[in-house]
Amino acid sequence: MRQNIIAGNWKMNGNISETKSLLEELLAGKWDHQRCQAVVCPPYTALSTAGKLLHESHIALGAQDMSEHASGAYTGEISTDMLLTVGATYVILGHSERRQYHSETDKLVNTKAKVAFQAGLTPIICVGETLTQREAGQVHEVVEAQINGTLSEFSADLMMKSVIAYEPIWAIGTGKTATPDIAEDVHRFIRQKIAELDADAAETIPILYGGSVKPSNAAELLGQPDIDGALVGGASLKADDFLAIINAV
Ligand code: 13P
């Protein structure tokens, strides 16, 4: 039985007061906690506030990135220890916006995932192709390289503990969602590739879909056999929409 996860990636949205009101609305929401783990990933400056509000709740806290270093002269960076002290238990790694605007590579994501796991954080590792790559028929090739690169030399434990997010770049923030068939095809492919690395992990790893997930398309996407949840951007900023997606699991 795989864990269903609906994670909200707030990106660069949410000051302290907006964070408080959104989380208060989410905390008042109802869903079957056994069926779905909800996670929110606010920006760094709101993590501490969020951590206090979510303490002992059914919503887990995640960060949107982290440094691979433990401490020291890394201006602008945030360590795993800092994330743990505010109550984070998840961290998104290798989001396409980090890859695009901050030149993050599979190798760096791989290193960060190992550091996150050592610290006790669950990495949500993002992969996905561009529109040009899809149109050139390279989806499987691109995703396979990202899976092999980001999961390289993972221990059996880390493999079991990881979460993958398939986020086709052309579907992020564009309103163009992958059809359930297109998404399922890549999710199934990812699970097969993971099975080549570790058959047991392939059965248990949650693979989330991300890219313009909203209440109107969530149920159909989440109904696919290899889609175990969603990584939600824009719709995670509206409590009603995020709760509707959680309840679509
Ligand atoms: P949208 O849901 O806004 O398309 O963003 C998806 C995403 O990038 C989540 O990480």
Coordinates of C-alpha atoms and ligand atoms in Angstrom, one line a residue:
M1 CA 0.0 0.0 0.0
R2 CA 1.6 3.3 -1.1
Q3 CA 1.2 6.5 0.9
N4 CA -1.0 9.1 -0.9
I5 CA 0.5 12.6 -0.6
I6 CA -0.8 16.0 -1.6
A7 CA 1.9 18.6 -1.2
G8 CA 1.5 22.3 -1.8
N9 CA 4.5 24.1 -3.2
W10 CA 3.8 27.7 -2.4
K11 CA 6.9 28.9 -4.3
M12 CA 7.6 32.6 -3.6
N13 CA 4.2 33.4 -2.1
G14 CA 3.0 33.9 1.4
N15 CA 4.1 36.5 3.9
I16 CA 3.6 35.8 7.6
S17 CA 0.0 37.0 7.8
E18 CA -1.0 35.2 4.6
T19 CA 0.7 32.0 5.9
K20 CA -1.3 32.2 9.1
S21 CA -4.7 32.7 7.4
L22 CA -4.1 30.0 4.8
L23 CA -3.0 27.5 7.4
E24 CA -5.8 28.3 9.7
E25 CA -8.2 27.6 6.9
L26 CA -6.4 24.3 6.0
L27 CA -6.4 23.2 9.6
A28 CA -10.2 23.7 9.8
G29 CA -10.6 21.5 6.7
K30 CA -11.7 17.9 6.8
W31 CA -10.3 14.8 5.1
D32 CA -9.5 11.2 5.8
H33 CA -6.0 11.4 7.4
Q34 CA -5.4 7.7 6.9
R35 CA -6.0 8.1 3.2
C36 CA -3.9 11.2 2.5
Q37 CA -0.9 12.9 3.9
A38 CA -1.1 16.7 3.4
V39 CA 2.2 18.6 3.2
V40 CA 2.7 22.4 2.7
C41 CA 6.0 23.9 1.6
P42 CA 5.9 27.7 2.3
P43 CA 8.9 30.0 1.6
Y44 CA 11.8 29.9 4.1
T45 CA 10.7 33.1 5.9
A46 CA 7.3 31.5 6.8
L47 CA 8.5 28.1 7.9
S48 CA 8.9 29.0 11.5
T49 CA 5.4 30.4 11.8
A50 CA 4.0 27.5 9.8
G51 CA 5.9 25.0 12.0
K52 CA 4.3 26.4 15.2
L53 CA 0.8 26.4 13.7
L54 CA 1.1 22.9 12.3
H55 CA 2.7 21.3 15.3
E56 CA 0.9 18.0 16.1
S57 CA -1.5 18.6 13.3
H58 CA -2.2 16.3 10.3
I59 CA -0.4 18.6 7.9
A60 CA 3.3 18.1 7.5
L61 CA 5.8 20.9 6.8
G62 CA 8.2 20.9 3.9
A63 CA 10.8 23.3 2.5
Q64 CA 11.2 24.1 -1.2
D65 CA 15.0 23.5 -1.3
M66 CA 18.0 23.2 1.1
S67 CA 21.8 23.4 1.0
E68 CA 23.9 20.3 0.7
H69 CA 26.3 21.9 3.2
A70 CA 25.9 21.6 7.0
S71 CA 26.9 25.2 7.9
G72 CA 29.4 27.9 7.0
A73 CA 30.1 30.5 4.4
Y74 CA 27.3 29.8 2.0
T75 CA 25.5 33.1 1.7
G76 CA 21.7 32.8 1.1
E77 CA 21.6 29.1 1.9
I78 CA 19.6 27.1 4.5
S79 CA 20.8 23.9 6.1
T80 CA 19.0 20.7 7.1
D81 CA 19.5 21.5 10.7
M82 CA 17.7 24.9 10.3
L83 CA 14.8 23.1 8.6
L84 CA 14.6 20.5 11.3
T85 CA 14.5 23.1 14.1
V86 CA 11.4 24.7 12.6
G87 CA 9.6 21.4 12.3
A88 CA 10.1 20.5 8.6
T89 CA 9.9 16.8 7.7
Y90 CA 9.9 17.1 3.8
V91 CA 12.0 19.0 1.3
I92 CA 11.4 19.5 -2.4
L93 CA 14.6 18.9 -4.4
G94 CA 15.4 19.6 -8.0
H95 CA 12.3 21.5 -8.9
S96 CA 12.4 22.6 -12.5
E97 CA 12.5 26.2 -11.4
R98 CA 15.6 25.5 -9.3
R99 CA 17.1 23.6 -12.3
Q100 CA 16.2 26.5 -14.7
Y101 CA 17.0 29.6 -12.6
H102 CA 19.8 28.2 -10.3
S103 CA 21.4 25.7 -12.6
E104 CA 20.8 22.7 -10.4
T105 CA 21.9 19.4 -11.8
D106 CA 20.9 15.8 -11.2
K107 CA 24.2 15.4 -9.5
L108 CA 23.5 18.2 -7.0
V109 CA 20.0 16.9 -6.4
N110 CA 21.4 13.5 -5.7
T111 CA 23.9 14.9 -3.2
K112 CA 21.1 17.0 -1.5
A113 CA 18.8 14.0 -1.3
K114 CA 21.5 12.0 0.5
V115 CA 22.1 14.8 2.9
A116 CA 18.4 15.4 3.5
F117 CA 17.9 11.7 4.3
Q118 CA 20.8 11.6 6.7
A119 CA 19.2 14.5 8.5
G120 CA 15.8 12.7 8.7
L121 CA 14.0 14.7 6.0
T122 CA 12.0 13.1 3.3
P123 CA 13.2 14.3 -0.1
I124 CA 10.5 15.0 -2.8
I125 CA 12.7 14.7 -6.0
C126 CA 11.4 16.4 -9.1
V127 CA 11.8 15.3 -12.7
G128 CA 10.1 16.3 -15.9
E129 CA 10.7 17.2 -19.5
T130 CA 10.4 20.5 -21.4
L131 CA 7.9 20.9 -24.3
T132 CA 10.7 20.8 -26.8
Q133 CA 11.9 17.5 -25.4
R134 CA 8.3 16.1 -25.5
E135 CA 7.8 17.2 -29.1
A136 CA 11.1 15.6 -30.0
G137 CA 9.8 12.3 -28.6
Q138 CA 12.5 12.3 -25.8
V139 CA 10.2 12.1 -22.7
H140 CA 11.3 8.6 -21.6
E141 CA 15.0 9.2 -22.4
V142 CA 15.0 12.5 -20.4
V143 CA 13.1 11.2 -17.4
E144 CA 15.2 8.0 -17.3
A145 CA 18.4 10.1 -17.2
Q146 CA 16.9 12.3 -14.4
I147 CA 15.9 9.2 -12.4
N148 CA 19.2 7.5 -12.8
G149 CA 21.1 10.7 -12.0
T150 CA 19.1 11.9 -9.0
L151 CA 18.7 8.4 -7.4
S152 CA 22.3 7.3 -8.1
E153 CA 23.9 5.2 -5.3
F154 CA 20.9 5.5 -3.0
S155 CA 20.9 3.1 -0.1
A156 CA 18.0 0.7 0.1
D157 CA 16.6 2.8 3.0
L158 CA 16.8 6.1 1.1
M159 CA 15.2 4.5 -1.9
M160 CA 12.3 3.4 0.3
K161 CA 12.0 6.7 2.0
S162 CA 12.0 8.9 -1.2
V163 CA 9.1 10.6 -2.9
I164 CA 9.3 11.4 -6.7
A165 CA 7.4 14.2 -8.4
Y166 CA 6.8 14.0 -12.1
E167 CA 6.3 17.6 -13.2
P168 CA 6.3 18.1 -17.0
I169 CA 7.7 21.6 -17.4
W170 CA 5.2 22.6 -20.1
A171 CA 2.3 21.9 -17.6
I172 CA 3.7 24.0 -14.7
G173 CA 1.7 27.2 -14.2
T174 CA 0.4 27.1 -17.7
G175 CA -3.1 25.7 -17.1
K176 CA -2.1 22.9 -19.5
T177 CA -2.4 19.7 -17.5
A178 CA -1.1 16.5 -18.8
T179 CA -4.0 14.2 -19.6
P180 CA -4.4 11.3 -17.2
D181 CA -3.1 8.9 -19.9
I182 CA 0.0 11.0 -20.6
A183 CA 0.8 11.4 -16.9
E184 CA 0.1 7.7 -16.2
D185 CA 2.4 6.6 -19.0
V186 CA 5.4 8.5 -17.5
H187 CA 4.5 7.5 -13.9
R188 CA 4.4 3.8 -15.0
F189 CA 7.7 4.3 -16.8
I190 CA 9.3 5.9 -13.7
R191 CA 8.1 3.0 -11.5
Q192 CA 9.7 0.5 -14.0
K193 CA 13.0 2.4 -13.9
I194 CA 13.0 2.4 -10.1
A195 CA 12.2 -1.3 -10.2
E196 CA 15.4 -1.8 -12.1
L197 CA 17.3 -0.1 -9.2
D198 CA 15.3 -1.6 -6.4
A199 CA 12.2 -3.8 -6.9
D200 CA 10.8 -3.3 -3.4
A201 CA 11.2 0.4 -3.5
A202 CA 9.3 0.6 -6.8
E203 CA 6.2 -0.8 -5.0
T204 CA 6.3 1.6 -2.2
I205 CA 7.7 4.9 -3.6
P206 CA 4.9 7.5 -3.9
I207 CA 5.1 9.2 -7.3
L208 CA 3.3 12.5 -7.4
Y209 CA 2.1 14.4 -10.4
G210 CA 2.6 18.2 -10.7
G211 CA 1.6 20.7 -13.3
S212 CA -1.7 22.7 -13.2
V213 CA -3.4 20.3 -10.8
K214 CA -6.7 21.8 -9.7
P215 CA -10.0 20.6 -8.2
S216 CA -11.5 20.0 -11.7
N217 CA -8.8 17.6 -12.9
A218 CA -7.5 16.1 -9.6
A219 CA -9.8 13.1 -9.3
E220 CA -9.1 11.8 -12.8
L221 CA -5.3 12.2 -12.4
L222 CA -5.3 10.7 -8.9
G223 CA -7.4 7.8 -10.1
Q224 CA -4.5 6.5 -12.3
P225 CA -2.8 3.4 -10.9
D226 CA 0.7 4.9 -10.7
I227 CA -0.2 8.4 -9.6
D228 CA 0.0 8.5 -5.8
G229 CA -0.6 12.1 -5.2
A230 CA 0.1 15.6 -6.4
L231 CA 2.6 18.4 -6.0
V232 CA 0.4 21.5 -6.4
G233 CA 1.5 25.0 -7.1
G234 CA -1.1 27.7 -7.8
A235 CA -4.1 25.8 -6.4
S236 CA -2.3 25.2 -3.1
L237 CA -2.5 28.9 -2.3
K238 CA -6.3 28.7 -2.0
A239 CA -7.5 26.7 1.0
D240 CA -10.8 25.5 -0.7
D241 CA -8.9 24.3 -3.8
F242 CA -6.2 22.6 -1.9
L243 CA -8.7 20.8 0.4
A244 CA -10.7 19.8 -2.7
I245 CA -7.6 18.2 -4.2
I246 CA -6.8 16.4 -0.9
N247 CA -10.3 15.1 -0.9
A248 CA -10.0 13.9 -4.5
V249 CA -7.5 11.2 -3.4
Ligands
13P1 P1 1.2 24.7 -10.8 O1 0.3 23.8 -10.0 O2 1.0 26.1 -10.5 O3 1.2 24.4 -12.3 O4 2.7 24.4 -10.3 C1 3.2 23.1 -10.3 C2 4.5 23.0 -9.5 O5 5.5 23.5 -10.0 C3 4.5 22.4 -8.2 O6 5.8 22.2 -7.8

